[in-house]
Short mmCIF file of C-alpha atoms in Angstrom, two decimals:
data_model
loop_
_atom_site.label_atom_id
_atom_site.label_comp_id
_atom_site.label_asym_id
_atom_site.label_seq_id
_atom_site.Cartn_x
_atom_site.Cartn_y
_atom_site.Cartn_z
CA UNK A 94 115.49 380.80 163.26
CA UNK A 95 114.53 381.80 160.14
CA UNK A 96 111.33 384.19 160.49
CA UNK A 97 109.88 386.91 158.36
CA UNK A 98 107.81 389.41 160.74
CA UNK A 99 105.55 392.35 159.00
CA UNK A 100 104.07 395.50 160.29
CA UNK A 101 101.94 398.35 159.20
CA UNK A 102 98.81 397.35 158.72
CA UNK A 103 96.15 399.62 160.12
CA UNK A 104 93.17 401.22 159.04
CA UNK A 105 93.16 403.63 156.40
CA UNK A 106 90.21 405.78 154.46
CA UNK A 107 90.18 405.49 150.44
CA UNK A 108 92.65 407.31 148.86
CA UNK A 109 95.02 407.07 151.70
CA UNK A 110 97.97 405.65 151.86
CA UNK A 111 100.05 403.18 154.02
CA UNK A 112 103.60 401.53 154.08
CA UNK A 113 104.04 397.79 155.49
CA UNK A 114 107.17 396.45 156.35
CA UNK A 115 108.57 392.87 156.58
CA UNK A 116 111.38 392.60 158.68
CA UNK A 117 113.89 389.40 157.69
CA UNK A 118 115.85 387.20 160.33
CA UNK A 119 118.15 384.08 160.56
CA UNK A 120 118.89 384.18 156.52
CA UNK A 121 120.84 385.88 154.33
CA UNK A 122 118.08 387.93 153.17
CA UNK A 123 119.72 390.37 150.06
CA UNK A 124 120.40 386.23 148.41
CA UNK A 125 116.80 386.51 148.00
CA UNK A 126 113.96 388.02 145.70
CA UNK A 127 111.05 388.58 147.88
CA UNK A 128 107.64 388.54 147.68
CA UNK A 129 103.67 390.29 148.79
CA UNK A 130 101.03 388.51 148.86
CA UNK A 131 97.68 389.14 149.70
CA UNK A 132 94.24 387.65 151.16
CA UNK A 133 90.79 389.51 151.44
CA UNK A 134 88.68 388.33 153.99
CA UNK A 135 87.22 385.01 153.15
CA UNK A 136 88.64 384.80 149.91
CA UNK A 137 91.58 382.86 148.25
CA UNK A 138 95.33 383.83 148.03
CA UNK A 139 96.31 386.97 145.49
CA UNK A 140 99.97 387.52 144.34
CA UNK A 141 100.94 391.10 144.43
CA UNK A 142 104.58 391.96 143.19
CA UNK A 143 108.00 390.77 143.77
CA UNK A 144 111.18 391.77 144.11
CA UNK A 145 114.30 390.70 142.73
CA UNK A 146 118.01 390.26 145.93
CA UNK A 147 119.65 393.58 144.00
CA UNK A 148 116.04 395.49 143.49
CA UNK A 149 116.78 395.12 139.64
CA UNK A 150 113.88 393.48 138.74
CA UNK A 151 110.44 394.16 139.81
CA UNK A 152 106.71 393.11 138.34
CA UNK A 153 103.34 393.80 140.06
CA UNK A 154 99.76 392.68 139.71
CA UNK A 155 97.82 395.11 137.13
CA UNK A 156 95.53 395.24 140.34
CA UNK A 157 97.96 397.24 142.26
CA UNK A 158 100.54 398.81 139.15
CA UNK A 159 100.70 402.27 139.40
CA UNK A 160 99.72 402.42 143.28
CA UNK A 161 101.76 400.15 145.16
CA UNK A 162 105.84 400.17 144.92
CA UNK A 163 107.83 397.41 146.23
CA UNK A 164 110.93 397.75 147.60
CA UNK A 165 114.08 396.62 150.04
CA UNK A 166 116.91 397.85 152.54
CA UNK A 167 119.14 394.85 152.43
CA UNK A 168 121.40 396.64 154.70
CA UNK A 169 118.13 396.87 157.35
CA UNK A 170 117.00 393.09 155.88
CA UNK A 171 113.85 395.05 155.16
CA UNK A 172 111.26 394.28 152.66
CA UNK A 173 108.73 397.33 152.23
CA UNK A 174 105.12 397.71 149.96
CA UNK A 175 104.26 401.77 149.62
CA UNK A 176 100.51 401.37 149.20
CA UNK A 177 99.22 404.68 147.41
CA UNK A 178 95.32 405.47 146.10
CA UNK A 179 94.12 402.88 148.53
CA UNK A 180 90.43 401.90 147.88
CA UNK A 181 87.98 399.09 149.85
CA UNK A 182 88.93 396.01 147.36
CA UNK A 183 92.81 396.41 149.07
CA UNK A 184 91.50 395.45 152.36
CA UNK A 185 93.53 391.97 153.01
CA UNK A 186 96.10 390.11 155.21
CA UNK A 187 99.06 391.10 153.51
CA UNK A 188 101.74 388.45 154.00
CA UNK A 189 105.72 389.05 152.26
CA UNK A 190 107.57 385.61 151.82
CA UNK A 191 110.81 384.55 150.53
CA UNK A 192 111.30 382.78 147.39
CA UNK A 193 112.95 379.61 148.18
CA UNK A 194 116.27 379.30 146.57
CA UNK A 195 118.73 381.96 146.48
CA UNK A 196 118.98 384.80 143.43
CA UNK A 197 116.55 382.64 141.83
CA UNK A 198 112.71 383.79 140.69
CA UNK A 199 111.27 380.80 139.66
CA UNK A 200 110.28 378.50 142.63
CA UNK A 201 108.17 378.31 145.85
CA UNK A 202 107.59 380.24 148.35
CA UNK A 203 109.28 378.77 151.39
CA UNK A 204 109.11 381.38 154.21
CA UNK A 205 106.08 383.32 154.94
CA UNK A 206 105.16 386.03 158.08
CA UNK A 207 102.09 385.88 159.87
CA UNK A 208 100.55 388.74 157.95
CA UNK A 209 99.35 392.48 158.87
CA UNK A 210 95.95 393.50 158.07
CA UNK A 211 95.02 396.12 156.14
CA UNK A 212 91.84 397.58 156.12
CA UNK A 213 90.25 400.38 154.02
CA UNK A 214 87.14 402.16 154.91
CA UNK A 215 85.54 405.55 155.12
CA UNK B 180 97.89 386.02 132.40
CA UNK B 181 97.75 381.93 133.64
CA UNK B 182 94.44 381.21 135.55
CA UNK B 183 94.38 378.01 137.37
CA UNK B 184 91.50 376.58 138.24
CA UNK B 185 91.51 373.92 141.11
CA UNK B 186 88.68 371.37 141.59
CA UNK B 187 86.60 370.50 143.50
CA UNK B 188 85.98 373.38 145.79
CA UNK B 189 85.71 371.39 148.44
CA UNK B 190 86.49 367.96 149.37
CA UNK B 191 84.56 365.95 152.23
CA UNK B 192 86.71 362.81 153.43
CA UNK B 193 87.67 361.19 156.76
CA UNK B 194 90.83 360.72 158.54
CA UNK B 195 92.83 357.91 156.47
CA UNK B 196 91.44 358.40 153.17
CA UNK B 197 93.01 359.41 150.28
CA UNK B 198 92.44 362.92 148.58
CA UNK B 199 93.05 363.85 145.27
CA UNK B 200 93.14 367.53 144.28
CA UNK B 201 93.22 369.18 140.73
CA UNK B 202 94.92 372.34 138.97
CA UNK B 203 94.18 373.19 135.67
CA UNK B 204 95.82 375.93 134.04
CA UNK B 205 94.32 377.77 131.01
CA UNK B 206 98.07 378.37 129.20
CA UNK B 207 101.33 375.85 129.59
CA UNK B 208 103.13 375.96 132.88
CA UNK B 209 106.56 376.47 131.61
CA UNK B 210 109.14 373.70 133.17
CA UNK B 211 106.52 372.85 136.00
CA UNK B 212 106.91 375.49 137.33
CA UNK B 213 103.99 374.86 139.74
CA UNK B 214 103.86 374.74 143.71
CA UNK B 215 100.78 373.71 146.44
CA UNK B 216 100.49 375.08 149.69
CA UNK B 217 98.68 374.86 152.49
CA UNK B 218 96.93 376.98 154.55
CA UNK B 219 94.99 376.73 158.17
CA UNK B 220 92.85 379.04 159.34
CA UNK B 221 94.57 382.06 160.86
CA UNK B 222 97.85 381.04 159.30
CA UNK B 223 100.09 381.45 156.72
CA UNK B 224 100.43 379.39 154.01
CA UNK B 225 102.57 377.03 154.31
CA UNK B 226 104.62 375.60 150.71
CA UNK B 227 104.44 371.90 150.43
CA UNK B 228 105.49 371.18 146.96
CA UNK B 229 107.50 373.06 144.22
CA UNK B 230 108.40 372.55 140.45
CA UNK B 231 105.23 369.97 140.64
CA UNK B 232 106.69 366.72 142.18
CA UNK B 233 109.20 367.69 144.58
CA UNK B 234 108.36 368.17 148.67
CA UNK B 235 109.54 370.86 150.35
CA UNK B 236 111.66 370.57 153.59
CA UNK B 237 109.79 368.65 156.32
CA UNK B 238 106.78 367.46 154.40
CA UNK B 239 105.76 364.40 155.14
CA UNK B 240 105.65 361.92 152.41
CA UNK B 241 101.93 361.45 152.11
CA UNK B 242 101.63 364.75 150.37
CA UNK B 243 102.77 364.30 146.56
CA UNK B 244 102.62 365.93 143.76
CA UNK B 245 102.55 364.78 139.76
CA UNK B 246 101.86 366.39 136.47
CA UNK B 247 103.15 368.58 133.44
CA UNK B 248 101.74 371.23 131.20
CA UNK B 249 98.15 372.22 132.20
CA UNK B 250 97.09 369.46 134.48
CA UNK B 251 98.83 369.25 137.92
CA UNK B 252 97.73 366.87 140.48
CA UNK B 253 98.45 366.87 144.65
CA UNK B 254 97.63 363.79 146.36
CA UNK B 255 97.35 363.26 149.99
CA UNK B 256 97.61 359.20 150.52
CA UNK B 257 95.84 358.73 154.40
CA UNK B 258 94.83 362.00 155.37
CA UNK B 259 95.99 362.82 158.71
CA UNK B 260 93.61 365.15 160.93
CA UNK B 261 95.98 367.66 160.88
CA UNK B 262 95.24 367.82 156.78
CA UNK B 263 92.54 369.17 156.86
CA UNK B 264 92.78 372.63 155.09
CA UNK B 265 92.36 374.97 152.46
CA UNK B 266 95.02 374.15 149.40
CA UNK B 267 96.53 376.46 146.89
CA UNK B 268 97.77 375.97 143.57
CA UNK B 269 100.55 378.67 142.40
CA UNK B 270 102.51 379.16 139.01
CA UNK B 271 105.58 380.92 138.94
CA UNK B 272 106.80 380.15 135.68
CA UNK B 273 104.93 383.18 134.19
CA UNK B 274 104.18 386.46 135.29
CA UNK B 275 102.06 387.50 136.54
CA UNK B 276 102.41 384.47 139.37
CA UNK B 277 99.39 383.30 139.85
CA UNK B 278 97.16 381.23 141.84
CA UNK B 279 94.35 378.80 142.21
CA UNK B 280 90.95 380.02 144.27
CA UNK B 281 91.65 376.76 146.66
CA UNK B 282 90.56 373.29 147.46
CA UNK B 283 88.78 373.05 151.14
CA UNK B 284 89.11 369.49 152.42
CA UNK B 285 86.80 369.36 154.90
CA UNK B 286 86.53 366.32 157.36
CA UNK B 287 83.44 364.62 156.43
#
């Protein structure tokens, strides 16, 4: 079935850095831009960056530009974040989902993953 | 940057009343470009309405959506108890994407 599973979360110090992966199944996944998305603990849903199917367009939060780099193997179906310069306000569920219709940016976001955890502290 | 600003914070309703949940946004949503999701605690979201109006795949028809420029509207008809969740507001038709801080509805 069609399932989006991510990994990599852990606990990290500030400054440190950390890579999460979201692994793609049971879709055609370089037809799609792709997308991170975050949640701190309690608090409300955060867009991060996306991710255009050929990697030729990319935009990030200002919250994260400069530290975090999005990117993709479509050949491994692989969606990756490169968190750099990690620093406590990171600390979230991090969740990558699909946008929903194929080589197209502007709709919903139809498939999530569960979500790896990221936490930084000292 | 779009913020969107959902209202009320939190809704407190029973089982088979109806729920009405706002979005403002602070700039034009270009083409409704606007979805809603849910999420339950320890999930993931889950996307139950895109480009304002339209349900996604396997959502039942109580949940629908209406609206245009900077007011969007999602309206549950009978909520079911399985409704009862925190609800998102998202644009896409700008970025940054954005979204709302979330509507609790809360059984009352």
């Amino acid at each position: 079935q069609v399932q989006l599973v991510e990994s990599g979360g852990g606990l990290v110090k500030p400054g440190g850095s950390l890579r999460l992966s979201c692994e793609a199944s049971g879709f055609t996944f370089s037809d799609y831009y792709m997308s991170w998305i975050r949640q701190a603990p309690g608090k409300g849903l955060e867009w991060v960056s996306y991710i255009s199917s050929s990697s030729t367009v990319i935009y990030d939060a200002d919250s994260v530009k400069g530290r975090f780099t999005i990117s993709r193997d479509n050949a491994r179906k692989s969606l990756y974040l490169q968190m750099d310069s990690l620093r406590d306000e990171d600390t979230a569920v991090y969740y990558c989902a699909r946008v929903k219709v194929p080589h197209y940016l502007a709709d919903g976001m139809d498939v999530w993953g569960q979500g790896t955890t990221v936490t930084v502290s000292s | 940057e779009i913020v969107l600003t959902q209202s009320p914070g939190t809704l407190s309703l029973s089982p088979g009343e109806r729920a009405t949940l706002s979005c403002r946004a602070s700039q034009s949503v270009s083409s409704t470009y606007l979805a809603w999701y849910q999420q339950k605690p320890g999930q993931a979201p889950r996307l139950l309405i895109y480009s304002a109006s339209n349900r996604a795949t396997g959502i039942p028809d109580r949940f629908s959506g209406s609206g245009s420029g900077t007011d969007f509207t999602l309206t549950i008809s009978r909520l079911e108890p399985e409704d009862f969740a925190v609800y998102y507001c998202q644009q896409y038709g700008r970025s940054p994407w954005t979204f709302g801080q979330g509507t609790k509805v809360e059984i009352k």
